[in-house]
Amino acid sequence: MSDLARSRIGIVGAGTMGTGIAITAIRAGFATVLADAVSAQLPVARDYVDRFLGQSVQRGKLTPVDRDTALARLSLADDFERLADCDIVIESISEDLQAKQELLKGLGEYVPEETVYLSNTSTLSVTAISAGAKQPDRVAGMHFCNPAPLMPLVEVVDGMLTSATTHALALELAQALGKTAVEVKDSPGFIVNRFLIPFENACIRELERATATVEDIDRAVRFGLRHPMGPFQLLDTVGLDVHRAVSLSLFEQLRDPVFAPPPLVDQMIAVGHLGRKTGRGFYQYDEPGMFGT
Amino acid sequence: MTDRVSTVRVGIVGYGTMGAGIVQVAAAADCDVVVVDTREEALERGRALLLESVHQAVARGKLADDAPETILSRVESVTDPRALGDCQIVIETVTELLDVKAAALEEISRCVDSEAIIATNTSSLSVTSLAANVSNPSRFAGLHFFNPAPVMRLVEIIPGIDTAAGTVDRLRVWAAEVGKEPVVVKDQPGFLVNAVLMPYLNQAVQELDRGLASAEDIDIAVRLGLGYPKGPLELLDLIGLDTHLHATTSAYEETADARFAPPPMLRRLVAAGRLGKKTGSGLRTEERHE
């Protein structure tokens, strides 16, 4: 058994991404603490884990015994003291630079010096997140895709001060979690969002210009480029508000207009057409639902 | 219920790769097809392309074992464009050059009935400007198939400024009958698919040039993170860097939209003869030195 396999993983932030990463970790055999300062979030997360693994059993992807073993590896906490014996902490709180910086500084009180800290940021600079940390060489970016238990990719990102050891550990961890890692420069949006956001904005602009209808643009992208979903199906699933936030963040950092959210996005948000979750986005839905259900 | 899916008699002008692909699509859907090219050698090459493609489809289980015989029996290939006389739809698929297409469309106009639909399978020329070469342009539209036409399900229908709504409807019905997914798109450079694809491919070359990640990691991230069938750099190698450079330069000249501006690295690679798969080296295909 290597050192890594014995590692305890702490995950901070029990939202969809953090909980998804926790599922990935316990399934891969890691003892895992999922922590969130908002204690009301914990039963929601627990319920999500139970449902997800229950479905895996129903679909024959997991035996009931393996599910129970995996569940036994998970503990939930609303205080960060429980992270004290974690070798690796994965941060998955909201995309707010200051909050991420403060969390990283604050965790210094609880976790040992050797702990490696991985940020699941999708749009912020890993270098900026690590700034002010006591040991910025132990900080790296590890960006999972949503839904984390199902998507095979992680983007591993070095900040300016990340050490080679930390980088190597992130790559090794990705592999142990059953993921394929790519190595990306600390540059806004990394690879996935760097390409996705301008593509979606371009499709929204074509719609604004009436190049084609929503349905026809989606069909053109699915059947002409063989993408798994049309851009508007995907935007409705992700949520227009989320798309706007990611777009704006990349635009503010890169100052390239291809990242700027087109006016139609603001208009749709103003009238509450956020996508599936509000029952209406580019399409209309019978029942509002959350991503991943 | 009739035995045949479609009773439309279709004319195809130009028996190159796209022409042969569209011949297969139409004939496999039970249309009678007349295919016209200028010279006998061109027809022979076209017939060979059709035969190869049909046999591939059989080998992949996409067509029944007896399909080649049926398909070939529905296709007539001739050098005399007057054979197009009784076609209800004629699709022009000649070389993507304005004057070559203009001449072909004039010839087609002279040979067909004034109500017959005439369509151009262009990917980069303006449908409205080509319409000037067609008598009664209300029956003329763009009909953009993707390569390989028998495999790719999308067809873009592009009305020009004078195209009648009835023409768009007839093309939409026919495209659906032959098993395609038709979409109606405005006449603009790149129509829809290439208008969103070209900036994305340009961006991929720029990000590689700036060192965002390795070429391989960019492709892996796009395939696994976004679920696209290919990454942008392997796709460029497949399309051909020169082909993409030509298309994106032409879109840039027409629109002055910076997203279409060819990235310097793309020009450098083309200048060096690294055109992608066809030359054995490109963005992903490594050049092997002996």
Short mmCIF file of N, CA, C and O in Angstrom, two decimals, chain A residues 7-36 41-42 44-50 52-53 62 66-67 69-77 83 88-92 120 142 144-150 154 173 176-177 179:
data_model
loop_
_atom_site.label_atom_id
_atom_site.label_comp_id
_atom_site.label_asym_id
_atom_site.label_seq_id
_atom_site.Cartn_x
_atom_site.Cartn_y
_atom_site.Cartn_z
N SER A 7 -3.92 7.79 2.39
CA SER A 7 -4.25 9.19 2.67
C SER A 7 -5.69 9.36 3.08
O SER A 7 -6.58 8.67 2.60
N ARG A 8 -5.89 10.31 3.99
CA ARG A 8 -7.25 10.73 4.31
C ARG A 8 -7.53 12.01 3.54
O ARG A 8 -6.70 12.90 3.48
N ILE A 9 -8.70 12.06 2.96
CA ILE A 9 -9.03 13.23 2.15
C ILE A 9 -10.10 14.06 2.85
O ILE A 9 -11.11 13.53 3.32
N GLY A 10 -9.85 15.35 2.93
CA GLY A 10 -10.87 16.27 3.43
C GLY A 10 -11.41 17.07 2.27
O GLY A 10 -10.66 17.44 1.37
N ILE A 11 -12.72 17.25 2.27
CA ILE A 11 -13.32 18.08 1.21
C ILE A 11 -14.09 19.20 1.89
O ILE A 11 -14.91 18.94 2.77
N VAL A 12 -13.81 20.43 1.50
CA VAL A 12 -14.51 21.56 2.11
C VAL A 12 -15.49 22.13 1.10
O VAL A 12 -15.10 22.48 -0.01
N GLY A 13 -16.75 22.21 1.53
CA GLY A 13 -17.81 22.69 0.64
C GLY A 13 -18.64 21.50 0.19
O GLY A 13 -18.20 20.70 -0.62
N ALA A 14 -19.85 21.37 0.78
CA ALA A 14 -20.68 20.19 0.49
C ALA A 14 -21.79 20.51 -0.50
O ALA A 14 -22.91 20.03 -0.38
N GLY A 15 -21.47 21.32 -1.49
CA GLY A 15 -22.43 21.55 -2.58
C GLY A 15 -22.39 20.40 -3.57
O GLY A 15 -21.86 19.32 -3.26
N THR A 16 -22.93 20.62 -4.74
CA THR A 16 -22.99 19.55 -5.75
C THR A 16 -21.60 19.04 -6.10
O THR A 16 -21.37 17.83 -6.15
N MET A 17 -20.66 19.97 -6.32
CA MET A 17 -19.32 19.55 -6.73
C MET A 17 -18.60 18.84 -5.59
O MET A 17 -18.05 17.76 -5.77
N GLY A 18 -18.60 19.45 -4.40
CA GLY A 18 -17.91 18.86 -3.25
C GLY A 18 -18.46 17.48 -2.93
O GLY A 18 -17.71 16.53 -2.68
N THR A 19 -19.79 17.36 -2.96
CA THR A 19 -20.40 16.06 -2.66
C THR A 19 -20.05 15.04 -3.75
O THR A 19 -19.77 13.88 -3.44
N GLY A 20 -20.02 15.51 -4.99
CA GLY A 20 -19.64 14.62 -6.10
C GLY A 20 -18.21 14.13 -5.95
O GLY A 20 -17.90 12.96 -6.21
N ILE A 21 -17.33 15.03 -5.51
CA ILE A 21 -15.93 14.64 -5.31
C ILE A 21 -15.84 13.64 -4.14
O ILE A 21 -15.08 12.67 -4.20
N ALA A 22 -16.67 13.87 -3.10
CA ALA A 22 -16.68 12.94 -1.96
C ALA A 22 -17.10 11.55 -2.42
O ALA A 22 -16.50 10.54 -2.03
N ILE A 23 -18.11 11.47 -3.28
CA ILE A 23 -18.55 10.17 -3.81
C ILE A 23 -17.41 9.50 -4.56
O ILE A 23 -17.13 8.30 -4.38
N THR A 24 -16.72 10.29 -5.38
CA THR A 24 -15.59 9.76 -6.15
C THR A 24 -14.51 9.21 -5.21
O THR A 24 -13.95 8.14 -5.45
N ALA A 25 -14.24 9.95 -4.13
CA ALA A 25 -13.17 9.56 -3.21
C ALA A 25 -13.52 8.29 -2.43
O ALA A 25 -12.70 7.38 -2.33
N ILE A 26 -14.75 8.22 -1.91
CA ILE A 26 -15.09 7.02 -1.10
C ILE A 26 -15.20 5.79 -1.99
O ILE A 26 -14.84 4.69 -1.61
N ARG A 27 -15.66 5.98 -3.23
CA ARG A 27 -15.74 4.87 -4.17
C ARG A 27 -14.35 4.36 -4.50
O ARG A 27 -14.16 3.17 -4.78
N ALA A 28 -13.36 5.25 -4.52
CA ALA A 28 -11.99 4.86 -4.85
C ALA A 28 -11.24 4.33 -3.62
O ALA A 28 -10.07 4.00 -3.71
N GLY A 29 -11.92 4.29 -2.47
CA GLY A 29 -11.32 3.66 -1.29
C GLY A 29 -10.71 4.61 -0.27
O GLY A 29 -10.07 4.15 0.68
N PHE A 30 -10.91 5.91 -0.45
CA PHE A 30 -10.31 6.86 0.49
C PHE A 30 -11.24 7.16 1.67
O PHE A 30 -12.43 7.40 1.48
N ALA A 31 -10.66 7.18 2.87
CA ALA A 31 -11.38 7.69 4.03
C ALA A 31 -11.54 9.19 3.81
O ALA A 31 -10.58 9.89 3.49
N THR A 32 -12.77 9.66 3.91
CA THR A 32 -13.08 11.03 3.46
C THR A 32 -13.92 11.78 4.48
O THR A 32 -14.89 11.24 5.01
N VAL A 33 -13.53 13.02 4.73
CA VAL A 33 -14.34 13.91 5.56
C VAL A 33 -14.90 15.00 4.65
O VAL A 33 -14.13 15.69 3.97
N LEU A 34 -16.22 15.12 4.63
CA LEU A 34 -16.85 16.18 3.84
C LEU A 34 -17.32 17.25 4.81
O LEU A 34 -18.19 17.00 5.66
N ALA A 35 -16.71 18.44 4.71
CA ALA A 35 -16.99 19.48 5.70
C ALA A 35 -17.66 20.68 5.06
O ALA A 35 -17.35 21.06 3.93
N ASP A 36 -18.62 21.23 5.79
CA ASP A 36 -19.26 22.47 5.34
C ASP A 36 -19.62 23.27 6.58
O ASP A 36 -20.19 22.73 7.53
N GLN A 41 -26.37 22.10 5.31
CA GLN A 41 -25.99 21.53 4.01
C GLN A 41 -25.66 20.04 4.13
O GLN A 41 -25.76 19.28 3.15
N LEU A 42 -25.29 19.61 5.35
CA LEU A 42 -24.79 18.24 5.51
C LEU A 42 -25.84 17.16 5.23
O LEU A 42 -25.56 16.21 4.51
N VAL A 44 -28.36 17.39 3.32
CA VAL A 44 -28.61 17.43 1.87
C VAL A 44 -27.54 16.62 1.14
O VAL A 44 -27.83 15.83 0.25
N ALA A 45 -26.28 16.84 1.57
CA ALA A 45 -25.16 16.13 0.95
C ALA A 45 -25.27 14.63 1.21
O ALA A 45 -25.11 13.81 0.30
N ARG A 46 -25.57 14.28 2.44
CA ARG A 46 -25.71 12.86 2.82
C ARG A 46 -26.78 12.19 1.96
O ARG A 46 -26.58 11.09 1.44
N ASP A 47 -27.88 12.89 1.78
CA ASP A 47 -28.98 12.37 0.98
C ASP A 47 -28.54 12.16 -0.48
O ASP A 47 -28.86 11.15 -1.10
N TYR A 48 -27.78 13.13 -0.99
CA TYR A 48 -27.29 13.04 -2.37
C TYR A 48 -26.39 11.82 -2.54
O TYR A 48 -26.52 11.06 -3.51
N VAL A 49 -25.48 11.62 -1.57
CA VAL A 49 -24.56 10.47 -1.63
C VAL A 49 -25.36 9.17 -1.60
O VAL A 49 -25.14 8.26 -2.41
N ASP A 50 -26.33 9.10 -0.67
CA ASP A 50 -27.14 7.88 -0.55
C ASP A 50 -27.89 7.58 -1.85
O ASP A 50 -27.90 6.45 -2.33
N PHE A 52 -27.21 8.69 -4.88
CA PHE A 52 -26.30 8.41 -5.99
C PHE A 52 -25.82 6.96 -5.94
O PHE A 52 -25.89 6.23 -6.93
N LEU A 53 -25.35 6.54 -4.76
CA LEU A 53 -24.82 5.18 -4.65
C LEU A 53 -25.95 4.15 -4.75
O LEU A 53 -25.75 3.05 -5.28
N LEU A 62 -22.50 -1.19 -8.87
CA LEU A 62 -21.90 -1.31 -7.53
C LEU A 62 -22.68 -2.40 -6.79
O LEU A 62 -23.90 -2.48 -6.90
N ASP A 66 -20.27 -3.25 -1.51
CA ASP A 66 -19.33 -2.18 -1.85
C ASP A 66 -19.92 -0.81 -1.53
O ASP A 66 -19.19 0.11 -1.14
N ARG A 67 -21.22 -0.69 -1.73
CA ARG A 67 -21.86 0.59 -1.38
C ARG A 67 -21.72 0.85 0.11
O ARG A 67 -21.33 1.95 0.53
N THR A 69 -19.55 -0.37 2.20
CA THR A 69 -18.15 -0.10 2.53
C THR A 69 -17.80 1.34 2.18
O THR A 69 -17.13 2.04 2.96
N ALA A 70 -18.26 1.77 0.99
CA ALA A 70 -17.96 3.15 0.57
C ALA A 70 -18.60 4.15 1.54
O ALA A 70 -17.94 5.10 1.98
N LEU A 71 -19.85 3.90 1.89
CA LEU A 71 -20.55 4.83 2.79
C LEU A 71 -19.86 4.92 4.15
O LEU A 71 -19.81 5.98 4.76
N ALA A 72 -19.31 3.79 4.58
CA ALA A 72 -18.64 3.76 5.88
C ALA A 72 -17.36 4.62 5.88
O ALA A 72 -16.86 5.00 6.94
N ARG A 73 -16.82 4.89 4.69
CA ARG A 73 -15.60 5.70 4.61
C ARG A 73 -15.88 7.19 4.73
O ARG A 73 -14.96 7.99 4.84
N LEU A 74 -17.16 7.55 4.67
CA LEU A 74 -17.51 8.98 4.63
C LEU A 74 -17.93 9.49 5.99
O LEU A 74 -18.76 8.89 6.66
N SER A 75 -17.34 10.60 6.41
CA SER A 75 -17.91 11.29 7.57
C SER A 75 -18.16 12.74 7.20
O SER A 75 -17.49 13.31 6.33
N LEU A 76 -19.19 13.29 7.83
CA LEU A 76 -19.59 14.67 7.53
C LEU A 76 -19.28 15.51 8.75
O LEU A 76 -19.39 15.05 9.88
N ALA A 77 -18.89 16.76 8.50
CA ALA A 77 -18.52 17.62 9.62
C ALA A 77 -18.91 19.06 9.35
O ALA A 77 -18.84 19.52 8.21
N LEU A 83 -10.83 18.10 10.11
CA LEU A 83 -9.92 17.94 8.98
C LEU A 83 -8.48 17.73 9.45
O LEU A 83 -7.58 17.54 8.64
N ILE A 88 -4.73 15.35 2.53
CA ILE A 88 -5.06 16.15 1.35
C ILE A 88 -6.39 16.85 1.61
O ILE A 88 -7.34 16.20 2.07
N VAL A 89 -6.47 18.14 1.37
CA VAL A 89 -7.76 18.84 1.47
C VAL A 89 -8.13 19.36 0.08
O VAL A 89 -7.30 20.01 -0.59
N ILE A 90 -9.33 19.03 -0.35
CA ILE A 90 -9.82 19.56 -1.63
C ILE A 90 -10.88 20.61 -1.32
O ILE A 90 -11.87 20.32 -0.64
N GLU A 91 -10.65 21.82 -1.80
CA GLU A 91 -11.57 22.92 -1.52
C GLU A 91 -12.55 23.05 -2.67
O GLU A 91 -12.16 23.07 -3.83
N SER A 92 -13.84 23.08 -2.33
CA SER A 92 -14.86 23.18 -3.36
C SER A 92 -15.97 24.11 -2.89
O SER A 92 -17.15 23.81 -2.99
N ASN A 120 -10.66 23.16 -6.20
CA ASN A 120 -11.49 22.77 -7.35
C ASN A 120 -12.06 24.02 -8.02
O ASN A 120 -13.23 24.08 -8.35
N MET A 142 -7.14 21.56 -8.86
CA MET A 142 -7.58 20.26 -9.35
C MET A 142 -9.05 20.41 -9.70
O MET A 142 -9.92 20.36 -8.84
N PHE A 144 -12.44 19.41 -11.19
CA PHE A 144 -13.30 18.29 -11.61
C PHE A 144 -14.41 18.83 -12.51
O PHE A 144 -14.76 20.00 -12.44
N CYS A 145 -14.99 17.95 -13.32
CA CYS A 145 -16.12 18.36 -14.15
C CYS A 145 -17.41 17.85 -13.50
O CYS A 145 -17.40 16.86 -12.80
N ASN A 146 -18.49 18.53 -13.76
CA ASN A 146 -19.79 18.20 -13.17
C ASN A 146 -20.56 17.26 -14.09
O ASN A 146 -20.65 17.56 -15.28
N PRO A 147 -21.16 16.19 -13.63
CA PRO A 147 -21.10 15.63 -12.27
C PRO A 147 -19.80 14.85 -12.02
O PRO A 147 -19.47 13.97 -12.80
N ALA A 148 -19.13 15.20 -10.91
CA ALA A 148 -17.80 14.67 -10.63
C ALA A 148 -17.71 13.14 -10.61
O ALA A 148 -16.72 12.58 -11.08
N PRO A 149 -18.70 12.42 -10.06
CA PRO A 149 -18.53 10.97 -10.02
C PRO A 149 -18.58 10.33 -11.41
O PRO A 149 -18.11 9.21 -11.60
N LEU A 150 -19.14 11.03 -12.39
CA LEU A 150 -19.32 10.44 -13.72
C LEU A 150 -18.33 10.95 -14.76
O LEU A 150 -17.98 10.24 -15.70
N VAL A 154 -10.04 15.41 -14.98
CA VAL A 154 -9.67 16.48 -14.05
C VAL A 154 -8.54 17.29 -14.67
O VAL A 154 -7.66 16.76 -15.36
N LEU A 173 -3.04 11.43 -7.36
CA LEU A 173 -4.38 11.36 -6.76
C LEU A 173 -5.45 11.22 -7.85
O LEU A 173 -6.36 10.41 -7.72
N ALA A 176 -5.55 7.74 -8.88
CA ALA A 176 -6.13 6.88 -7.85
C ALA A 176 -7.64 7.06 -7.77
O ALA A 176 -8.37 6.15 -7.37
N LEU A 177 -8.13 8.22 -8.15
CA LEU A 177 -9.58 8.46 -8.15
C LEU A 177 -10.23 7.94 -9.43
O LEU A 177 -11.43 8.09 -9.63
N LYS A 179 -9.53 8.97 -12.50
CA LYS A 179 -9.72 10.04 -13.47
C LYS A 179 -8.54 10.14 -14.43
O LYS A 179 -7.44 9.70 -14.11
#
